[in-house]
Short mmCIF file of C-alpha atoms in Angstrom, two decimals:
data_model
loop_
_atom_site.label_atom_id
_atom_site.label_comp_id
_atom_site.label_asym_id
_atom_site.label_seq_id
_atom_site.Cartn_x
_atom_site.Cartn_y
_atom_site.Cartn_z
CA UNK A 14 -39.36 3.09 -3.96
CA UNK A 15 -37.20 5.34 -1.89
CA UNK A 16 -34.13 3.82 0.22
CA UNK A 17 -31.54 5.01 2.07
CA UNK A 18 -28.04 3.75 2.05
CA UNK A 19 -25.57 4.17 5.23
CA UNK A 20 -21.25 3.60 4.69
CA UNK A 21 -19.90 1.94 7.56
CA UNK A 22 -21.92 0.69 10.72
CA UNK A 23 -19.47 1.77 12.86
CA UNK A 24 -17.18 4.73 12.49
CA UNK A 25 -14.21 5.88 14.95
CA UNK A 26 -12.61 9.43 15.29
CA UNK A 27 -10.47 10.95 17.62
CA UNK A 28 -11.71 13.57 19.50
CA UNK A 29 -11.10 17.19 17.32
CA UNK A 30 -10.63 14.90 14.11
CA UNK A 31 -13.45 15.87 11.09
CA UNK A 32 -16.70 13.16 11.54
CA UNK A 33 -18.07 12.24 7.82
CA UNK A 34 -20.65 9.95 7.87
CA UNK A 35 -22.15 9.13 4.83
CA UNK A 36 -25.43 8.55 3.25
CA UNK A 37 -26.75 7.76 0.09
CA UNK A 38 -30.36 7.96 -1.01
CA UNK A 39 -32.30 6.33 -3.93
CA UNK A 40 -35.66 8.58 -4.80
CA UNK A 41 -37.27 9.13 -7.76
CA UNK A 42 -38.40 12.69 -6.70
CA UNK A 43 -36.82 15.39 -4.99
CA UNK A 44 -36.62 14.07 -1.49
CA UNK A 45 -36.73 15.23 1.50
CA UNK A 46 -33.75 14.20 3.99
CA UNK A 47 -33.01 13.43 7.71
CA UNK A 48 -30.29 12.89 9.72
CA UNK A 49 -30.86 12.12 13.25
CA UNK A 50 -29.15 11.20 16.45
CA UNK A 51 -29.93 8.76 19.05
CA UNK A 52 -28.45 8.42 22.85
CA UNK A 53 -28.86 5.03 23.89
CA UNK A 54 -32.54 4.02 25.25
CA UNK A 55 -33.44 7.68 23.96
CA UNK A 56 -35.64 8.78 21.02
CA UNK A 57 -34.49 10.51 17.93
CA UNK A 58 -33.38 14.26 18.43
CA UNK A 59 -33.19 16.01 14.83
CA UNK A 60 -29.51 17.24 13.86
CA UNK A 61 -30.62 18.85 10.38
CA UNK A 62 -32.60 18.41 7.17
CA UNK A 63 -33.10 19.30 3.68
CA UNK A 64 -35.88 20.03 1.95
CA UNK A 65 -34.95 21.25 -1.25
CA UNK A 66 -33.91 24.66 -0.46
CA UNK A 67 -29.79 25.25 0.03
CA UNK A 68 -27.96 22.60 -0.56
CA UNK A 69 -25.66 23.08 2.47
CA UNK A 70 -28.03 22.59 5.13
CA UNK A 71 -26.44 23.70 8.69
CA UNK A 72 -27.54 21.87 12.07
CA UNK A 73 -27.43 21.54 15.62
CA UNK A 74 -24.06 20.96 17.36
CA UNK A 75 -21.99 22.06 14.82
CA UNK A 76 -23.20 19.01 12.27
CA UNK A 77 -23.94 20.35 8.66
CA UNK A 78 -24.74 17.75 5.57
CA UNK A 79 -24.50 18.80 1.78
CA UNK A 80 -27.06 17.20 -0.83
CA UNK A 81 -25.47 16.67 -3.93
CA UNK A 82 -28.13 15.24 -6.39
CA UNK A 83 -25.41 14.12 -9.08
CA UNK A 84 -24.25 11.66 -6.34
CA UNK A 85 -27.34 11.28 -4.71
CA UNK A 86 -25.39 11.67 -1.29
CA UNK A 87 -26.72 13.76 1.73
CA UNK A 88 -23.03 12.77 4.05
CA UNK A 89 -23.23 14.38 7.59
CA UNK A 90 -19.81 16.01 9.00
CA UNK A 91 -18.57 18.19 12.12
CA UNK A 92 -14.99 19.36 11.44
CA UNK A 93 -14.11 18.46 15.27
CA UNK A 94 -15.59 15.38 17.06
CA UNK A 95 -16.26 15.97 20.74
CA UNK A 96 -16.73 13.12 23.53
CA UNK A 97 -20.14 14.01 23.52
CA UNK A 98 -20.71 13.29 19.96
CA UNK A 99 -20.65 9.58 20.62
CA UNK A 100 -23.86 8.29 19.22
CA UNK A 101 -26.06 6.35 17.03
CA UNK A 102 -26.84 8.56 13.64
CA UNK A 103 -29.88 7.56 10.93
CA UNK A 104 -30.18 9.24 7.77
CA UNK A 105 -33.42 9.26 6.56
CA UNK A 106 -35.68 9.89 3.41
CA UNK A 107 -39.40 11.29 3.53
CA UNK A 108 -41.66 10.12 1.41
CA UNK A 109 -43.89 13.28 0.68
CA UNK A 110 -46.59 11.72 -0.33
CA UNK A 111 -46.95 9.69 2.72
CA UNK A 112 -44.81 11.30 5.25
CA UNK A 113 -43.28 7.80 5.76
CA UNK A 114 -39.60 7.69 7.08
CA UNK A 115 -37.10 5.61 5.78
CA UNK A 116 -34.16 4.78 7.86
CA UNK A 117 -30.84 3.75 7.36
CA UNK A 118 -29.02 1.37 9.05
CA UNK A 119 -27.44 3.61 11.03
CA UNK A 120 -23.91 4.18 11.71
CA UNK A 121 -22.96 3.99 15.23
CA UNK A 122 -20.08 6.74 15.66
CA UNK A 123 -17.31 6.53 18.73
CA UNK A 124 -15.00 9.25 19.84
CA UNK A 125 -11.44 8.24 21.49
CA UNK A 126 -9.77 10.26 23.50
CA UNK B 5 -43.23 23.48 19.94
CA UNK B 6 -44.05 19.90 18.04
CA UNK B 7 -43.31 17.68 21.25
CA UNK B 8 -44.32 14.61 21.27
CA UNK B 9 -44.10 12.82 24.18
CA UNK B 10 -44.53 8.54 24.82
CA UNK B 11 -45.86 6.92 27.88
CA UNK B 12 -44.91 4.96 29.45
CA UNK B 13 -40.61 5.53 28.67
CA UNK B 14 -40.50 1.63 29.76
CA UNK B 15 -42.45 -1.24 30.90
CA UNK B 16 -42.06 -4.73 31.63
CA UNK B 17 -45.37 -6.73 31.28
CA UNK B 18 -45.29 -10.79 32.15
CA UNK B 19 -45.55 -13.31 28.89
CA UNK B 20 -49.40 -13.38 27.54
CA UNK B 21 -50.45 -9.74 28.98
CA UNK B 22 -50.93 -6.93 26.40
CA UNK B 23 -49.31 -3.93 27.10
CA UNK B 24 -50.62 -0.20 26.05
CA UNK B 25 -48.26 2.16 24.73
CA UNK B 26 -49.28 6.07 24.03
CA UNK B 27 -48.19 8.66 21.89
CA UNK B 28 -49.46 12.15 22.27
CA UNK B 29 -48.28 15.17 20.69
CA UNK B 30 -48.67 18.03 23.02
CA UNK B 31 -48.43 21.21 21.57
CA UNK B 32 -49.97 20.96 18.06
CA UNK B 33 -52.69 18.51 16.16
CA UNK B 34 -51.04 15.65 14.47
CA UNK B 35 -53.57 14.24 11.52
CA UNK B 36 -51.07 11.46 11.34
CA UNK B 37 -49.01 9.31 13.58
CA UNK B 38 -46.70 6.46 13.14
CA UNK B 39 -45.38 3.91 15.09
CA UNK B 40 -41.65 1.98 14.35
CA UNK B 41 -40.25 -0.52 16.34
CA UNK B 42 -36.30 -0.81 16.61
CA UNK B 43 -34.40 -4.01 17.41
CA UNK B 44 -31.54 -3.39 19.62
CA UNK B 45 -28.59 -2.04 17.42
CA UNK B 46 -30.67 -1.68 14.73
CA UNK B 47 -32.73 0.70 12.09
CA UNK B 48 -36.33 1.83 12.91
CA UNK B 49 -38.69 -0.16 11.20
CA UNK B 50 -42.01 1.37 10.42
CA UNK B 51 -44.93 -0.37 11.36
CA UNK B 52 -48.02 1.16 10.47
CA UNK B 53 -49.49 4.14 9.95
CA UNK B 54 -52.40 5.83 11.90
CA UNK B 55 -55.03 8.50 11.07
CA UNK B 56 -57.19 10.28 13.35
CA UNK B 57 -60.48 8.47 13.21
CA UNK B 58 -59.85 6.25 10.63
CA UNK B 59 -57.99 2.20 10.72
CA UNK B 60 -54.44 2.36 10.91
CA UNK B 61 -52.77 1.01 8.02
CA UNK B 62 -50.36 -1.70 8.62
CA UNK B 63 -46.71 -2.86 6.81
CA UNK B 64 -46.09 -5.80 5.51
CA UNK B 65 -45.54 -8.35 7.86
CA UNK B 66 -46.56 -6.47 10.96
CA UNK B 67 -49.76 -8.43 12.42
CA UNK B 68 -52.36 -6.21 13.30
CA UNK B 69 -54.35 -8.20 15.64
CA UNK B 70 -51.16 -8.57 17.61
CA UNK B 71 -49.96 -4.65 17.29
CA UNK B 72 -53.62 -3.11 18.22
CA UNK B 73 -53.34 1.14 16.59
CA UNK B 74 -55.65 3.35 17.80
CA UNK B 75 -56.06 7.21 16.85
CA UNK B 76 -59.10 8.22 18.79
CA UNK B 77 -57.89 11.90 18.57
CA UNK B 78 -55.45 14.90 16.78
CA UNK B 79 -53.40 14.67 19.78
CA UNK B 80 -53.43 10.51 21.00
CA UNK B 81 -52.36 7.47 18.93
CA UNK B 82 -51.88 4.16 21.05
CA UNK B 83 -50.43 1.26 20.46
CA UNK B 84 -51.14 -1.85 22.71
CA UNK B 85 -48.98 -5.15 22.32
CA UNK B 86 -51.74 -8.19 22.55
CA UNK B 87 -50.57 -11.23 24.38
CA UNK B 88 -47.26 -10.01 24.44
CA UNK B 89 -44.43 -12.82 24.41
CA UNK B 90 -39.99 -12.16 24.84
CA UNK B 91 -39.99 -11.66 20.92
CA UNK B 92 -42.36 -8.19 20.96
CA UNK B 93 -39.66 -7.07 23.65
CA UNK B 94 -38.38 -3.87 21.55
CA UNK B 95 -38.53 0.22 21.47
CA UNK B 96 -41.16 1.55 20.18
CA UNK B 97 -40.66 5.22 18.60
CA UNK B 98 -43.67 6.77 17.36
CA UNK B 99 -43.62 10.31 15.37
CA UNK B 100 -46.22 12.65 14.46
CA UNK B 101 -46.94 14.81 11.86
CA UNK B 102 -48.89 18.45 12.01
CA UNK B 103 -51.66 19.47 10.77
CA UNK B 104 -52.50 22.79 9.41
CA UNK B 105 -49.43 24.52 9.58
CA UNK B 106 -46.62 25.10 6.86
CA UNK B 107 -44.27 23.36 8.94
CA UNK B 108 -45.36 20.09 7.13
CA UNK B 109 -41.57 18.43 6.00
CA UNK B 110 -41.32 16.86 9.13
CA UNK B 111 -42.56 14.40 11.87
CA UNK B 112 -41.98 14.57 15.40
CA UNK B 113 -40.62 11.41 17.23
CA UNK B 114 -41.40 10.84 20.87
CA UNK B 115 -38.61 9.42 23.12
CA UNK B 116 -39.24 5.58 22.58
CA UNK B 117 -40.93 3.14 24.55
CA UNK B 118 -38.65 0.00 26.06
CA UNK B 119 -40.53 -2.59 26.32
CA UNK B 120 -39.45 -6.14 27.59
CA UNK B 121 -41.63 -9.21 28.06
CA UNK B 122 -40.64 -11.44 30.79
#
């Protein structure tokens, strides 16, 4: 079965400071991976993902995650945090047989000024 | 493209009324749709699975005479909360997946539904 692992629930960065938020993943195939962001009482918008093509997979708002299947990690980082990066983030694994998502706990992520 | 879109964004419905939630994805045909529930300040949950004219199949635990699924269409999946009481007060997300098109590693997640039972 296919899991996904989040570090930390809660994570705080001053603004400009590098965000890492990390993610581990437990798959017996080559998965496909998420990471998402969610506003309060909002859905989930899609930051990036990977499907098995580069490794380094670049996003929206500056966000970029690196798969690395000899640690099975897919971590999320921004090299500057902005005020507006204050959120909730899930990583996520696909099964592709299903097209089932599963979530991680997320990690909820706060900026200080 | 590959919006999905949830009505209503938030209801409040009175103990013992059921409560219909839609998901519709409006610019492509989504074979399957799924609905998760989140509990505030935590993960999405995923609660069952629906496919365009077929029964929606339903986790483990999730009662499916309480969480009625319907998937009349490629573009409509509802989800209506029977004889809703305070404990079904939750979001509900649901995502779609396309059909047809190579753009098949992903679902589409509507904006969430808030829904609180008084």
């Amino acid at each position: 079965a296919q899991s996904v692992t989040q570090l930390g629930s809660h994570v705080s960065v001053s603004e400009g400071a590098l965000v890492l938020l990390r993610c581990n993943y437990s798959s017996s195939v080559p998965p496909y991976l998420f990471w998402y962001v969610q506003y309060p009482n909002q859905g989930l918008q899609l930051l990036l993902k990977y499907t098995s093509a580069a490794t380094l997979v670049k996003g929206i708002n500056g966000f970029e995650a690196e798969f690395k299947k000899s640690e099975t990690s897919f971590h999320l980082t921004k090299p500057s945090a902005h005020m507006s990066d204050a959120a909730e983030y899930f990583c996520a694994v696909c099964d592709t047989g299903t097209y089932k998502y599963i979530f991680g706990t997320g990690t909820r992520l706060k900026v200080l000024a | 493209g590959a919006v999905v879109s949830q009505h209503p964004s938030w209801v409040i419905c009175k103990s013992g009324t059921s409560v219909k939630i839609e998901c519709r994805s409006l610019d492509f045909q989504a074979t399957t749709m799924f609905w998760y529930r989140q509990f505030p300040k935590q993960s999405l949950m995923l609660m069952a699975t629906s496919n365009e004219g077929s029964k929606a199949t339903y986790e483990q635990g999730v009662e499916k005479d309480k969480f009625l699924i319907n998937h009349a269409s490629l573009t409509l999946s509802t989800l209506t909360v029977t004889s809703a009481h305070p404990e079904d007060s939750s979001f509900y997300i649901c995502s779609a997946r396309a059909f047809g098109t190579t753009e098949n590693t992903e679902a589409f997640f509507g904006q969430g539904t808030r829904l609180t039972v008084v």
